[in-house]
Amino acid sequence: MFDDRPPDTTVRYRRTNAGYRVAVLPATCKVGTHSLSKVGYTAHASDAEGVVRISCRACNDAVDVDHFWVLTLRGAPPRSAELDDGPYRDVVPVMIDPRGRGLPPTGGPV
């Protein structure tokens, strides 16, 4: 699950009525087929790298699937996190070929 792929986007945050900072994470797997609350997920934040990785458990065993989001952390650590696709509707994920060939081709002959 850990590599040097570029982040997909920055973590979205919101504030509660009490003023607490909450991280809002995507609720759907990176491929767009699974609800993370239904199939389960693993989230690992790395302060050293400044990212959080969110891995879909249903996609995790599929070798040919880029199964985890990489989101850049920003600011102080949030008090909690929640799942919501709304803030990520405009994001086009950076899809990596997980078999080690790097970024997929952008066009032209392969």
GROMACS .gro file of C-alpha atoms in nm:
model
  110
    1MET     CA    1   0.000   0.000   0.000
    2PHE     CA    2   0.294   0.236   0.042
    3ASP     CA    3   0.480   0.385  -0.247
    4ASP     CA    4   0.578   0.720  -0.391
    5ARG     CA    5   0.275   0.781  -0.615
    6PRO     CA    6   0.157   1.143  -0.645
    7PRO     CA    7  -0.137   1.251  -0.427
    8ASP     CA    8  -0.484   1.246  -0.579
    9THR     CA    9  -0.581   1.571  -0.406
   10THR     CA   10  -0.577   1.742  -0.067
   11VAL     CA   11  -0.791   1.619   0.224
   12ARG     CA   12  -1.111   1.820   0.258
   13TYR     CA   13  -1.199   1.947   0.606
   14ARG     CA   14  -1.504   2.090   0.777
   15ARG     CA   15  -1.577   2.244   1.117
   16THR     CA   16  -1.841   2.118   1.357
   17ASN     CA   17  -2.084   2.355   1.531
   18ALA     CA   18  -1.852   2.332   1.832
   19GLY     CA   19  -1.557   2.444   1.617
   20TYR     CA   20  -1.378   2.109   1.594
   21ARG     CA   21  -1.190   2.028   1.275
   22VAL     CA   22  -1.305   1.710   1.096
   23ALA     CA   23  -1.129   1.542   0.802
   24VAL     CA   24  -1.374   1.444   0.529
   25LEU     CA   25  -1.250   1.137   0.339
   26PRO     CA   26  -1.393   0.984   0.018
   27ALA     CA   27  -1.676   0.739   0.089
   28THR     CA   28  -1.627   0.541  -0.233
   29CYS     CA   29  -1.320   0.344  -0.339
   30LYS     CA   30  -1.082   0.508  -0.583
   31VAL     CA   31  -1.211   0.290  -0.868
   32GLY     CA   32  -1.567   0.402  -0.789
   33THR     CA   33  -1.728   0.061  -0.735
   34HIS     CA   34  -1.739   0.006  -0.356
   35SER     CA   35  -1.884   0.194  -0.061
   36LEU     CA   36  -1.601   0.205   0.193
   37SER     CA   37  -1.848   0.196   0.482
   38LYS     CA   38  -1.990  -0.132   0.348
   39VAL     CA   39  -1.677  -0.320   0.239
   40GLY     CA   40  -1.437  -0.167   0.490
   41TYR     CA   41  -1.119   0.031   0.448
   42THR     CA   42  -0.785   0.103   0.606
   43ALA     CA   43  -0.661   0.459   0.654
   44HIS     CA   44  -0.301   0.538   0.743
   45ALA     CA   45  -0.181   0.893   0.799
   46SER     CA   46   0.189   0.966   0.769
   47ASP     CA   47   0.300   1.295   0.922
   48ALA     CA   48   0.649   1.242   0.779
   49GLU     CA   49   0.514   1.216   0.422
   50GLY     CA   50   0.225   1.457   0.479
   51VAL     CA   51  -0.037   1.221   0.334
   52VAL     CA   52  -0.314   0.985   0.433
   53ARG     CA   53  -0.370   0.664   0.234
   54ILE     CA   54  -0.719   0.514   0.224
   55SER     CA   55  -0.731   0.154   0.098
   56CYS     CA   56  -1.051  -0.025  -0.011
   57ARG     CA   57  -1.062  -0.375   0.140
   58ALA     CA   58  -1.265  -0.513  -0.151
   59CYS     CA   59  -1.012  -0.389  -0.409
   60ASN     CA   60  -0.704  -0.464  -0.198
   61ASP     CA   61  -0.651  -0.819  -0.332
   62ALA     CA   62  -0.695  -0.727  -0.700
   63VAL     CA   63  -0.346  -0.690  -0.845
   64ASP     CA   64  -0.471  -0.496  -1.146
   65VAL     CA   65  -0.654  -0.229  -0.944
   66ASP     CA   66  -0.513   0.097  -0.806
   67HIS     CA   67  -0.704   0.054  -0.482
   68PHE     CA   68  -0.606   0.341  -0.258
   69TRP     CA   69  -0.650   0.714  -0.237
   70VAL     CA   70  -0.347   0.927  -0.150
   71LEU     CA   71  -0.455   1.259   0.000
   72THR     CA   72  -0.228   1.541   0.112
   73LEU     CA   73  -0.272   1.648   0.473
   74ARG     CA   74  -0.300   2.018   0.553
   75GLY     CA   75  -0.278   2.202   0.884
   76ALA     CA   76  -0.323   2.070   1.234
   77PRO     CA   77  -0.447   1.712   1.281
   78PRO     CA   78  -0.828   1.693   1.286
   79ARG     CA   79  -1.019   1.577   1.589
   80SER     CA   80  -1.200   1.310   1.385
   81ALA     CA   81  -1.276   1.189   1.033
   82GLU     CA   82  -1.587   1.101   0.837
   83LEU     CA   83  -1.673   0.959   0.495
   84ASP     CA   84  -1.847   1.175   0.233
   85ASP     CA   85  -1.808   1.176  -0.146
   86GLY     CA   86  -1.956   1.525  -0.188
   87PRO     CA   87  -1.634   1.725  -0.144
   88TYR     CA   88  -1.451   1.494  -0.389
   89ARG     CA   89  -1.698   1.494  -0.680
   90ASP     CA   90  -1.469   1.721  -0.886
   91VAL     CA   91  -1.155   1.510  -0.826
   92VAL     CA   92  -1.011   1.300  -1.107
   93PRO     CA   93  -0.800   1.032  -0.931
   94VAL     CA   94  -0.440   0.973  -1.036
   95MET     CA   95  -0.455   0.610  -1.149
   96ILE     CA   96  -0.129   0.411  -1.130
   97ASP     CA   97  -0.063   0.075  -1.291
   98PRO     CA   98  -0.008  -0.135  -0.974
   99ARG     CA   99   0.194  -0.396  -1.162
  100GLY     CA  100   0.493  -0.163  -1.155
  101ARG     CA  101   0.470   0.011  -1.488
  102GLY     CA  102   0.396   0.353  -1.336
  103LEU     CA  103   0.151   0.604  -1.469
  104PRO     CA  104  -0.079   0.482  -1.746
  105PRO     CA  105  -0.009   0.615  -2.094
  106THR     CA  106  -0.165   0.952  -2.178
  107GLY     CA  107  -0.225   0.866  -2.541
  108GLY     CA  108  -0.049   0.741  -2.847
  109PRO     CA  109   0.093   0.393  -2.908
  110VAL     CA  110   0.167   0.176  -2.611
   0.00000   0.00000   0.00000
